[in-house]
mmCIF file of C-alpha atoms in Angstrom:
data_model
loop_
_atom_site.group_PDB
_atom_site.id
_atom_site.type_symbol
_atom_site.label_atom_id
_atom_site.label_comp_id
_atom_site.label_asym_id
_atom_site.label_seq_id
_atom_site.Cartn_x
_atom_site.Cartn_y
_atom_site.Cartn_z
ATOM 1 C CA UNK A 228 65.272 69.784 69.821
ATOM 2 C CA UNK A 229 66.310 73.265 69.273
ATOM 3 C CA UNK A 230 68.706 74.186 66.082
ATOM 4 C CA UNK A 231 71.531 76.727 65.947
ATOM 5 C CA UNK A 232 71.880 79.542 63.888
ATOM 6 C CA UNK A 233 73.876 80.316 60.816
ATOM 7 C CA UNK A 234 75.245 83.080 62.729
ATOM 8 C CA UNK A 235 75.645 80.931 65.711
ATOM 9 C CA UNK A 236 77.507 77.875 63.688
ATOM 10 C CA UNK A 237 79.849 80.608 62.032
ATOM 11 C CA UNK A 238 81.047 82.013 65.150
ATOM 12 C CA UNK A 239 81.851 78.267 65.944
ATOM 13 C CA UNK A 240 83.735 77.680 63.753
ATOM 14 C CA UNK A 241 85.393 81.487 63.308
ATOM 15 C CA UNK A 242 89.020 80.695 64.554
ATOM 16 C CA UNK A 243 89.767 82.891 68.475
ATOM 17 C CA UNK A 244 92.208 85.933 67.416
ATOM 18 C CA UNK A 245 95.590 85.074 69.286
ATOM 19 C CA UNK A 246 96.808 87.792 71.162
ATOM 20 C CA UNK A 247 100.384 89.605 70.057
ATOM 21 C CA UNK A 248 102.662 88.591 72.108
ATOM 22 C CA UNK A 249 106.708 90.807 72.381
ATOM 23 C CA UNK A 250 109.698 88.828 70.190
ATOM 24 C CA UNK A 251 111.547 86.713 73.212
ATOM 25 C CA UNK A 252 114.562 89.226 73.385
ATOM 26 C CA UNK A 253 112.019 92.280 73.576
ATOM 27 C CA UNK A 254 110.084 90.566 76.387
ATOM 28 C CA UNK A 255 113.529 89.659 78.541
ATOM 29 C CA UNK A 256 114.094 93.100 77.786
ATOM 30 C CA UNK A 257 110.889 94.506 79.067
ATOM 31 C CA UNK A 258 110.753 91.936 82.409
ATOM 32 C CA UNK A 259 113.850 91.370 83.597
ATOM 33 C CA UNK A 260 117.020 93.049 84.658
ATOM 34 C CA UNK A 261 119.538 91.252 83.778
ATOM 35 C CA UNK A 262 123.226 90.707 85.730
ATOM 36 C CA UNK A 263 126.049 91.371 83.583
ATOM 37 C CA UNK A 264 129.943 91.247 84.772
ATOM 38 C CA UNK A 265 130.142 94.745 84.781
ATOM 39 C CA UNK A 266 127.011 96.234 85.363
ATOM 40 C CA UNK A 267 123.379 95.170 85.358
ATOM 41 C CA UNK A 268 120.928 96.164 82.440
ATOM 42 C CA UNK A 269 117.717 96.684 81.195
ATOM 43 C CA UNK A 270 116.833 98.622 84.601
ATOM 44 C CA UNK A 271 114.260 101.054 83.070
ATOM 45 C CA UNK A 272 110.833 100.501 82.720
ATOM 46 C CA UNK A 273 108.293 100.539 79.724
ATOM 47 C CA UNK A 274 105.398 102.012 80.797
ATOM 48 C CA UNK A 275 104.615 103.994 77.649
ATOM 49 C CA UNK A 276 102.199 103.212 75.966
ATOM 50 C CA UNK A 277 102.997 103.416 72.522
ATOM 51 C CA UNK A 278 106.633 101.934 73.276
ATOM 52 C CA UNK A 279 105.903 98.835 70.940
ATOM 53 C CA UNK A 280 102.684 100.201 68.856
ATOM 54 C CA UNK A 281 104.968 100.020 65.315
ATOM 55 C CA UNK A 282 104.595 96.064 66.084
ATOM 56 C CA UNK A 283 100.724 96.247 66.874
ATOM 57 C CA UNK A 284 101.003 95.346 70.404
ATOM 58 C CA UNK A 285 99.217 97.856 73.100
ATOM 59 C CA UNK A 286 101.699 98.655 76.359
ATOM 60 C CA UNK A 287 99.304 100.803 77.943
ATOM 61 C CA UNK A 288 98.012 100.175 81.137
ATOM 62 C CA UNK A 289 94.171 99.653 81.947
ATOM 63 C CA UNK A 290 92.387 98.760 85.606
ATOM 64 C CA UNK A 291 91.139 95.787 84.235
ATOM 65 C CA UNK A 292 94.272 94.392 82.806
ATOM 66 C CA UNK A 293 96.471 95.583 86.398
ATOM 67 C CA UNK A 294 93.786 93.295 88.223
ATOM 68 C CA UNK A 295 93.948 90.853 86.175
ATOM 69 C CA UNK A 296 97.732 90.683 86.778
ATOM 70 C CA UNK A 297 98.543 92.101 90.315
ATOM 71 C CA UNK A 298 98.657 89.672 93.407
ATOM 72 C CA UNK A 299 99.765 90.242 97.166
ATOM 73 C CA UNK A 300 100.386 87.114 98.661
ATOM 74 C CA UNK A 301 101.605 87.613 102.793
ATOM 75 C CA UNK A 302 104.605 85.208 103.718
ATOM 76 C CA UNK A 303 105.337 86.915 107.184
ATOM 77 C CA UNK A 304 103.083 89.035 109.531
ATOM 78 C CA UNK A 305 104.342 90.118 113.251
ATOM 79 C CA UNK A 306 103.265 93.107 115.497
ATOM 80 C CA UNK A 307 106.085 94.973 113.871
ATOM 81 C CA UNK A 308 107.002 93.654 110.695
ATOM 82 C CA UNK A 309 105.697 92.192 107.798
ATOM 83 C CA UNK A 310 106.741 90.606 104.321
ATOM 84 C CA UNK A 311 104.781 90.250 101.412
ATOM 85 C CA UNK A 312 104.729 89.480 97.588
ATOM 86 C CA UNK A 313 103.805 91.962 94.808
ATOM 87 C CA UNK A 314 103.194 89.810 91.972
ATOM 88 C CA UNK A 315 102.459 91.811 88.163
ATOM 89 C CA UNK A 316 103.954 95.429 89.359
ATOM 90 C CA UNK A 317 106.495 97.637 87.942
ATOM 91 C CA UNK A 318 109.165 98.385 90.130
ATOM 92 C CA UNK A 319 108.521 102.049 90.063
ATOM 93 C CA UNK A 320 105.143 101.379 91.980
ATOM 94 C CA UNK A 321 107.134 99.191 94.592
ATOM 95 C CA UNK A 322 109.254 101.990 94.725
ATOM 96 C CA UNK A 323 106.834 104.731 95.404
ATOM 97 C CA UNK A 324 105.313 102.254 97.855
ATOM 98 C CA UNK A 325 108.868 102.193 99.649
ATOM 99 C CA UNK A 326 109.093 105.837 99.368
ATOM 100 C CA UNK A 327 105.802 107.320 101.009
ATOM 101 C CA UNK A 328 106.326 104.638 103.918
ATOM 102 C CA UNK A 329 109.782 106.205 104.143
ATOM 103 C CA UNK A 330 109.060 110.129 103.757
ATOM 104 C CA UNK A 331 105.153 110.714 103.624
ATOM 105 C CA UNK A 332 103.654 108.793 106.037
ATOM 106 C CA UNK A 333 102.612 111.066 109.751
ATOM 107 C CA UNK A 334 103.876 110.065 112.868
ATOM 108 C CA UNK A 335 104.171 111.683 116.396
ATOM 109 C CA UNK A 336 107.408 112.094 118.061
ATOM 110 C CA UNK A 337 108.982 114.411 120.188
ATOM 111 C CA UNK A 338 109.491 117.813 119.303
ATOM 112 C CA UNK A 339 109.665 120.531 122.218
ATOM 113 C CA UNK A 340 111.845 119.761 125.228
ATOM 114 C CA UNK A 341 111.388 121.996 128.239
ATOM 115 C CA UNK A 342 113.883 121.589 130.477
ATOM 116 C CA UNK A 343 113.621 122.393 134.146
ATOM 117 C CA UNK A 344 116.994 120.185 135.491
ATOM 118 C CA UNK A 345 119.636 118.137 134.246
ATOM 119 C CA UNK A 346 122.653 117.719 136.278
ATOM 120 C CA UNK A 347 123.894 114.630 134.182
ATOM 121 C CA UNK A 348 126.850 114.160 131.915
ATOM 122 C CA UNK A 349 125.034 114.438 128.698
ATOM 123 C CA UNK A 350 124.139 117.615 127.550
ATOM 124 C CA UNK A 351 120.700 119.596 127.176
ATOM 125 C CA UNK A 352 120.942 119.134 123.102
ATOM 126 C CA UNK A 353 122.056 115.916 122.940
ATOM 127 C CA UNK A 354 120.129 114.664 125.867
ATOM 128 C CA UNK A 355 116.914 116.493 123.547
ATOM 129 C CA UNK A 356 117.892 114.650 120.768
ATOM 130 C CA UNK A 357 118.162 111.075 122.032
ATOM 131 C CA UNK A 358 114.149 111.422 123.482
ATOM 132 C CA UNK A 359 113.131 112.634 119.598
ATOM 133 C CA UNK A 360 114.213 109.429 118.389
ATOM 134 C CA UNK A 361 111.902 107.381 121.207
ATOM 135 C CA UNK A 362 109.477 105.977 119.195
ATOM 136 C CA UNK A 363 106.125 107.042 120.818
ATOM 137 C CA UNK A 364 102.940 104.551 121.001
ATOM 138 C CA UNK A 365 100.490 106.589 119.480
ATOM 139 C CA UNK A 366 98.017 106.824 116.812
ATOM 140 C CA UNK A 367 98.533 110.034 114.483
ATOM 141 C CA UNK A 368 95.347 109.483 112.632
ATOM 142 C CA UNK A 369 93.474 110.475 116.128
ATOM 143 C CA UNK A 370 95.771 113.910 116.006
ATOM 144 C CA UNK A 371 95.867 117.104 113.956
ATOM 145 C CA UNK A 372 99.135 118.968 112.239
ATOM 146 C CA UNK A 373 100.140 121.801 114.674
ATOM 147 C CA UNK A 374 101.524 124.818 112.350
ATOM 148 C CA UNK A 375 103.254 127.728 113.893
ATOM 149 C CA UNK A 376 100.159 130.011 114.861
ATOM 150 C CA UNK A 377 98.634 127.055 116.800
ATOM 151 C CA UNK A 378 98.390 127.116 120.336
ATOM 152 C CA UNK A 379 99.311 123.673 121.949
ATOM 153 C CA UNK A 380 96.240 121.325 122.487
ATOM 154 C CA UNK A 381 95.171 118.244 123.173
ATOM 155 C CA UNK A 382 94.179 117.587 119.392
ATOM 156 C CA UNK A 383 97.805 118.302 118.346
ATOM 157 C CA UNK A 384 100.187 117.688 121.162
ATOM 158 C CA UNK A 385 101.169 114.918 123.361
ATOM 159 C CA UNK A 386 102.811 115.842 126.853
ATOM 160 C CA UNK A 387 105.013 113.508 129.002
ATOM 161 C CA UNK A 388 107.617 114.122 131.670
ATOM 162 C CA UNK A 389 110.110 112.828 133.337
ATOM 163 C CA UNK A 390 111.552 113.254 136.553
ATOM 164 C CA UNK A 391 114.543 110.755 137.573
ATOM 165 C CA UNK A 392 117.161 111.309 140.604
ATOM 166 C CA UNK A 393 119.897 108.826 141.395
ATOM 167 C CA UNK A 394 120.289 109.053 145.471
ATOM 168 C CA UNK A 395 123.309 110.978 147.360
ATOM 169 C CA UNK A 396 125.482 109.258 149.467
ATOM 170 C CA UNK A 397 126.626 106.262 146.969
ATOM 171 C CA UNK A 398 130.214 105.997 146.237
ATOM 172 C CA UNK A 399 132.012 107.807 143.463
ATOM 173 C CA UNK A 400 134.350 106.099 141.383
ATOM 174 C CA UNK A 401 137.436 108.160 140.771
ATOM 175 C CA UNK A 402 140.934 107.630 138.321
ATOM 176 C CA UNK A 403 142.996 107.678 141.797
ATOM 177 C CA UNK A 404 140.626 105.329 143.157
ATOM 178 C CA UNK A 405 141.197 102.928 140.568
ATOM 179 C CA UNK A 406 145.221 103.355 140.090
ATOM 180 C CA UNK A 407 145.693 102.747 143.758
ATOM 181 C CA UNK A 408 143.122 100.223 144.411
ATOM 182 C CA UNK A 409 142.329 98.330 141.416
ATOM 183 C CA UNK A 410 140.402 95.829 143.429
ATOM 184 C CA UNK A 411 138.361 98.340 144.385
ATOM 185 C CA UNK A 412 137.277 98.931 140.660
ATOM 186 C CA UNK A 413 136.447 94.920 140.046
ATOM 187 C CA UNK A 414 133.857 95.410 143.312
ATOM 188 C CA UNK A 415 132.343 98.740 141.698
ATOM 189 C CA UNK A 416 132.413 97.108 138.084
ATOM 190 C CA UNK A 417 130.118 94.123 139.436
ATOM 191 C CA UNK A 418 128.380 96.877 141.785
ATOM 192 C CA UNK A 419 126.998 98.673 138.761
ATOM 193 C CA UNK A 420 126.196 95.405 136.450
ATOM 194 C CA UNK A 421 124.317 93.778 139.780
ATOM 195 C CA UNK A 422 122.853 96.329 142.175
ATOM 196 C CA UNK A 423 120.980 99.677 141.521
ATOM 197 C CA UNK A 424 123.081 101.446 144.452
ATOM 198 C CA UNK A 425 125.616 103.212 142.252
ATOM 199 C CA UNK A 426 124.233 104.145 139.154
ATOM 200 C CA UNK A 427 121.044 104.848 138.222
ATOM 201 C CA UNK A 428 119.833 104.479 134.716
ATOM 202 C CA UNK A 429 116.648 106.480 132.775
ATOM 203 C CA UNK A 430 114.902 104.499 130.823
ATOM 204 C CA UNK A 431 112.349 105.576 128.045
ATOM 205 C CA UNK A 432 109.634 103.374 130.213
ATOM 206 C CA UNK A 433 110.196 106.489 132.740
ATOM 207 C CA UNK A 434 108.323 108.847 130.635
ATOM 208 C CA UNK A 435 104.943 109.428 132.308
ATOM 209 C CA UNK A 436 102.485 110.601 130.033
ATOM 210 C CA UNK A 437 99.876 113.627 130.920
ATOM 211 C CA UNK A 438 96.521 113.784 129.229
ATOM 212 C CA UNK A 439 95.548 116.608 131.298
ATOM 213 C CA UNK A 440 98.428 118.683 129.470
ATOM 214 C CA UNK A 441 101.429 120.478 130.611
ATOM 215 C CA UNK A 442 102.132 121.231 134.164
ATOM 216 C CA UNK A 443 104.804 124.089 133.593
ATOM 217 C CA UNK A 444 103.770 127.648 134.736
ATOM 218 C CA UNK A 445 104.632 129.985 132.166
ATOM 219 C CA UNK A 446 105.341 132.493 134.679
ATOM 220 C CA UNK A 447 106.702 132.100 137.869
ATOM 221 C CA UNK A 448 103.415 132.072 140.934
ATOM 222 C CA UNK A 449 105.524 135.639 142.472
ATOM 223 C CA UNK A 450 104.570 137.605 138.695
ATOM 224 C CA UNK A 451 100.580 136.248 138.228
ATOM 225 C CA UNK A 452 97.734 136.895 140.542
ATOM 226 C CA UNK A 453 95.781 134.572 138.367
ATOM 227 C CA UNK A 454 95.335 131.378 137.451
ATOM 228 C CA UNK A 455 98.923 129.430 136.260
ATOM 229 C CA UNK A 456 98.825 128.997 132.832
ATOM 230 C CA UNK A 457 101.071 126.444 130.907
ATOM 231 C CA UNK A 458 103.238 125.572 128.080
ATOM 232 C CA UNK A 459 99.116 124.025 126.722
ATOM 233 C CA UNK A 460 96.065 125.396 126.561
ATOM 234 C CA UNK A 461 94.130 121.725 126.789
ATOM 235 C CA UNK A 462 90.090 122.082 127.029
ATOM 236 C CA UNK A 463 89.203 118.500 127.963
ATOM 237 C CA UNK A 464 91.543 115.563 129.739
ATOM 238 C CA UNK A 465 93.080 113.043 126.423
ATOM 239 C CA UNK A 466 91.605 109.898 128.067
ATOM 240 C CA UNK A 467 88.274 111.007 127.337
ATOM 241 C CA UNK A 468 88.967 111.334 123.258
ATOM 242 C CA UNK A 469 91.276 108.625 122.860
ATOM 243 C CA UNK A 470 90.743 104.790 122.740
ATOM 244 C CA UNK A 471 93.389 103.737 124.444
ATOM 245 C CA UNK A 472 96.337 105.482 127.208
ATOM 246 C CA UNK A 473 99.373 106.709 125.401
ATOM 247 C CA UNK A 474 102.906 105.768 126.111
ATOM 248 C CA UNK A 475 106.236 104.808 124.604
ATOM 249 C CA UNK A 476 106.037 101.570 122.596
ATOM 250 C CA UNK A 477 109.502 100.224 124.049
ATOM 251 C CA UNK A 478 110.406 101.104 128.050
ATOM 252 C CA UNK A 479 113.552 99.488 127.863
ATOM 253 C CA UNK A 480 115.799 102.568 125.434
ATOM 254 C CA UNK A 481 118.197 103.854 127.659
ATOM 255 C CA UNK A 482 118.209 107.847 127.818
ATOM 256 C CA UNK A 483 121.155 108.186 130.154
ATOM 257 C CA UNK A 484 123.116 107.441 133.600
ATOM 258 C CA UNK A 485 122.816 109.100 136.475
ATOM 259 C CA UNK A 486 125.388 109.754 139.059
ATOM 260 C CA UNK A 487 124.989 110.261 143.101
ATOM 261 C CA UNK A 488 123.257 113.394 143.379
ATOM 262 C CA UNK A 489 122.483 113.365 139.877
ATOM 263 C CA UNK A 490 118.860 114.571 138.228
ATOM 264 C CA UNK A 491 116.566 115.101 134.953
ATOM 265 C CA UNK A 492 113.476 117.221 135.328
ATOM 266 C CA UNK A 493 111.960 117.919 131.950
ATOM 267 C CA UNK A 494 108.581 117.915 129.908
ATOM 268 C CA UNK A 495 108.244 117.323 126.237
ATOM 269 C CA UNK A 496 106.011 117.744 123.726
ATOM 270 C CA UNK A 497 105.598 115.114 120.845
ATOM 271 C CA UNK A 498 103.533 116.697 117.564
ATOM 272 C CA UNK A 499 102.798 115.051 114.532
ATOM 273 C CA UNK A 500 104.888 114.907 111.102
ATOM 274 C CA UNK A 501 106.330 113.614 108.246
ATOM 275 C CA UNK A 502 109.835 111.514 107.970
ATOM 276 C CA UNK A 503 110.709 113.986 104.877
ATOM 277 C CA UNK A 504 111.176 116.326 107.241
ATOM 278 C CA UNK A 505 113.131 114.875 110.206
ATOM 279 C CA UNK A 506 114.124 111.109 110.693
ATOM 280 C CA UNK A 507 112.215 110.880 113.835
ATOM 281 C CA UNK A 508 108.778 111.142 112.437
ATOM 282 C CA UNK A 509 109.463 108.448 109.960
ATOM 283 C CA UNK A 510 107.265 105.546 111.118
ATOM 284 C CA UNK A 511 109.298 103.048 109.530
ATOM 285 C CA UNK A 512 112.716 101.350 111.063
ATOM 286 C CA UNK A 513 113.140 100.292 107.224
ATOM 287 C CA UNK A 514 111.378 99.590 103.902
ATOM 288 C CA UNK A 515 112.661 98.056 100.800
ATOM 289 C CA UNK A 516 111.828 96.153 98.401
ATOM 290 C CA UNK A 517 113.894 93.354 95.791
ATOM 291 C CA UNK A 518 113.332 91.954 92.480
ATOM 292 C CA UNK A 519 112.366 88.017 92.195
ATOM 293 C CA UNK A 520 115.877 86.499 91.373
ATOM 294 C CA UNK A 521 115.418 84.020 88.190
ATOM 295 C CA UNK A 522 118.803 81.625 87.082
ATOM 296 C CA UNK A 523 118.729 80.408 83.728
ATOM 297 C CA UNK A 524 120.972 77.231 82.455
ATOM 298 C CA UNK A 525 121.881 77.166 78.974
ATOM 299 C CA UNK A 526 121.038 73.669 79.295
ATOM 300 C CA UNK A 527 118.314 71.674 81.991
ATOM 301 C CA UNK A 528 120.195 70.008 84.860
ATOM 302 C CA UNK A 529 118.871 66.447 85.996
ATOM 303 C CA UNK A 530 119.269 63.870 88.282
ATOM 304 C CA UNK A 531 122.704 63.912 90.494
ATOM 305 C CA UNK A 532 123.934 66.768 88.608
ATOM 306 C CA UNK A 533 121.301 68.612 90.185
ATOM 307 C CA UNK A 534 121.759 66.978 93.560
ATOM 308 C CA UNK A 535 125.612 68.277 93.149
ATOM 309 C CA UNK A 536 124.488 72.027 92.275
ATOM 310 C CA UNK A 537 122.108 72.625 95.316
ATOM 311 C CA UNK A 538 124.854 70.962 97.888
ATOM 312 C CA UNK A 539 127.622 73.063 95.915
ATOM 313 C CA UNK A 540 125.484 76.201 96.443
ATOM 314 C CA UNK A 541 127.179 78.130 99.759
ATOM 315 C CA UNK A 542 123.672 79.947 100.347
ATOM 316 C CA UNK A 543 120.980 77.307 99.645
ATOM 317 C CA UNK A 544 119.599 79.371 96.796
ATOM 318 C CA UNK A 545 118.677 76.812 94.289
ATOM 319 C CA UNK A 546 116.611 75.351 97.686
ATOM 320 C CA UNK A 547 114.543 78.604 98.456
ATOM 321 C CA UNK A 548 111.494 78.680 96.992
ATOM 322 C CA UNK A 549 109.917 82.051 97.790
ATOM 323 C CA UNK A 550 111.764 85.557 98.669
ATOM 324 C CA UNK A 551 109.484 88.124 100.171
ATOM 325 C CA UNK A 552 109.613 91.398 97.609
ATOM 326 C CA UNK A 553 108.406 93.662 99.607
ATOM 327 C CA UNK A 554 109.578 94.271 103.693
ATOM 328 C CA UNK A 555 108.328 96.709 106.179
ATOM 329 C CA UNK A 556 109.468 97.260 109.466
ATOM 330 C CA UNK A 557 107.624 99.490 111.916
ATOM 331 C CA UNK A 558 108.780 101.867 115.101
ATOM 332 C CA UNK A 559 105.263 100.684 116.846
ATOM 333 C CA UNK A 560 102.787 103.863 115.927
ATOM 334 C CA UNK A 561 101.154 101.668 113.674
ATOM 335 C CA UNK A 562 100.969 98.051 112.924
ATOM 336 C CA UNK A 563 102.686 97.321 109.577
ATOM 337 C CA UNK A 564 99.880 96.096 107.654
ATOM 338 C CA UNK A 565 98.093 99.475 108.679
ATOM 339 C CA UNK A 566 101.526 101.629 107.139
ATOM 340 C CA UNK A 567 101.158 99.734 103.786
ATOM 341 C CA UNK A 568 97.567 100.368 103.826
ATOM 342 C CA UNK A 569 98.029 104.484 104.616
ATOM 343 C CA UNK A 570 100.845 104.298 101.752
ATOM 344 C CA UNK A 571 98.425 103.083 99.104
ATOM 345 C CA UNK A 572 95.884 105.881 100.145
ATOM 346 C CA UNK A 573 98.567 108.522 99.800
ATOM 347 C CA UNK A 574 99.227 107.022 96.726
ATOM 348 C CA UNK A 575 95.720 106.567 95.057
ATOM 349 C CA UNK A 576 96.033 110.810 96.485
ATOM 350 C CA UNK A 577 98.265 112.055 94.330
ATOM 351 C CA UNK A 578 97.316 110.220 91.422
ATOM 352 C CA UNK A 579 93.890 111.680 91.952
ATOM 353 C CA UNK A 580 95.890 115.309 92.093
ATOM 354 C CA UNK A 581 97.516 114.458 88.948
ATOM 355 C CA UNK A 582 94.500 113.819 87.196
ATOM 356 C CA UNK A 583 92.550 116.662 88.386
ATOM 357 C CA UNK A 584 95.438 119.029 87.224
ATOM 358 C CA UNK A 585 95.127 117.868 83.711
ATOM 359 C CA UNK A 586 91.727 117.939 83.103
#
């Protein structure tokens, strides 16, 4: 039988050093933001880390203590949305989170509209507008930043057209038409919600996508005894780089209605780019993020009391459980769990640009 040390028996019996731990009011101040009538407080963080030093307790913040602490835990996960926990985070962090998914994160979307006809109601500019906000089903990691001295290619641009006519022939509806015959504008009215034959609508499924580049002369065939050359200078075809065909991720947006007679010949060009600088490229419908919500009784409530509260309660809240902290809801370039995961990388960037400043 072996026998301990001296030095092993006296760290037995050596008592563990507790650790400091914030006065109650300090803590609730340092946690928690608290709902008052008028206003709620206690919204600024303590991240400094000599903000409680005078009473020998260390705020400063280490890797191993934020892995200690931090948790994600996933309580919804779809093709375009997602909700998750962020357990042992400062709400600055959420919030930078919420911002770069917002502001920093690249998309494509449409940028260059070349129009050839459009004999519709809506005009060229606002007609150029509604196909920037399509959201386009494409992967921007797979495509470069075009600057102004870059000559269209198939690393940088995306080319689609669409070509739509609506039939001559079909009835016009008219104001005389419907003061003397208002019958005749109950027929049209189910005309145009059942049949095809008197409107025509574009849809953003219409956009045809070409990986072979544009297919617009720059000059008309009359002024070049060469070969055409177009709005791109692509060297190989896009199927062969990319993993999958591009497209539009929803075919059912409607762009506009077309008339008898009516037309839209155009081509655009979809580049890639950051939500800071125009809504379109921001690859998120929405982000946002909420605090845990925490009631405290002056007193515990048992038995029926209890029973009373919850049914009193007009929004079940004593009966939920678990609120999701952090939401994200993507446009369809990228799945959601993919957005959060290019957000922490941009992140864990700057930070690294920070650091390399100062030292």
């Amino acid at each position: 039988m072996g026998s301990k040390s001296s030095k092993d028996t006296d760290d037995d019996h050596e008592p563990k050093q507790q650790e400091k731990k914030l006065p109650e009011h300090l803590e609730v101040q340092r946690t928690r933001v608290v709902c008052k009538a008028d206003a709620p407080v206690n919204t600024e963080g303590f991240q400094y880390a000599g903000a409680y030093s005078a009473m020998g307790i260390d705020n400063s913040v280490s890797a191993e203590k934020f892995c200690k602490n931090f948790k994600v835990e996933i309580s919804r996960l779809t093709e375009d949305d997602m909700e998750f926990d962020m357990i042992g985070i400062d709400a600055s962090i959420a919030n930078a989170f919420r911002r770069i998914l917002i502001a920093e994160l690249p998309t494509m979307a449409i940028e260059k509209v070349l129009m050839v006809d459009n004999t519709s109601v809506i005009a060229d500019e606002v007609l150029s507008h509604r196909l920037g906000l399509i959201p386009l089903d494409a992967d921007p990691r797979h495509f470069e930043y075009m600057s102004e001295n870059d000559v269209p290619n198939e690393r940088n641009t995306i080319v689609y057209k669409l070509h739509v006519s609506c039939k001559k022939g079909s009835p016009r509806l008219t104001a005389q038409a419907c003061i003397v015959f208002p019958r005749m504008l109950i027929d049209i009215f189910y005309r145009i919600k059942f049949s095809h034959s008197f409107l025509c609508t574009v849809k953003s499924g219409d956009l045809e996508w070409l990986p072979e580049g544009s297919r617009l002369p720059l000059a008309s065939p009359a002024q070049s005894r060469y070969k055409q050359k177009t709005y791109t200078s692509f060297s190989q075809s896009q199927k062969d780089i990319l993993e999958k065909p591009l497209g539009v991720k929803f075919k059912d947006i409607t762009i506009a209605r077309l008339g008898p007679g009516q037309a839209i010949v155009l081509e655009v060009h979809g580049v890639k780019g950051m939500g800071k600088v125009h809504a379109k490229w921001s690859p998120v419908a929405t982000a946002w993020y909420r605090m845990f919500p925490e009631v405290v009784f002056r007193k515990e409530i048992k038995g029926d009391n209890a029973e009373k509260l919850v049914k009193k309660c007009p929004v079940n809240v004593f009966d939920i459980e678990d609120l999701g902290n952090v939401t994200i809801e993507s446009t369809g370039g990228l799945p959601p769990e993919a957005l959060f995961t290019e957000a922490v990388r941009i992140l864990e960037e700057k930070c690294e640009r920070v650091i390399s400043e100062l030292s």
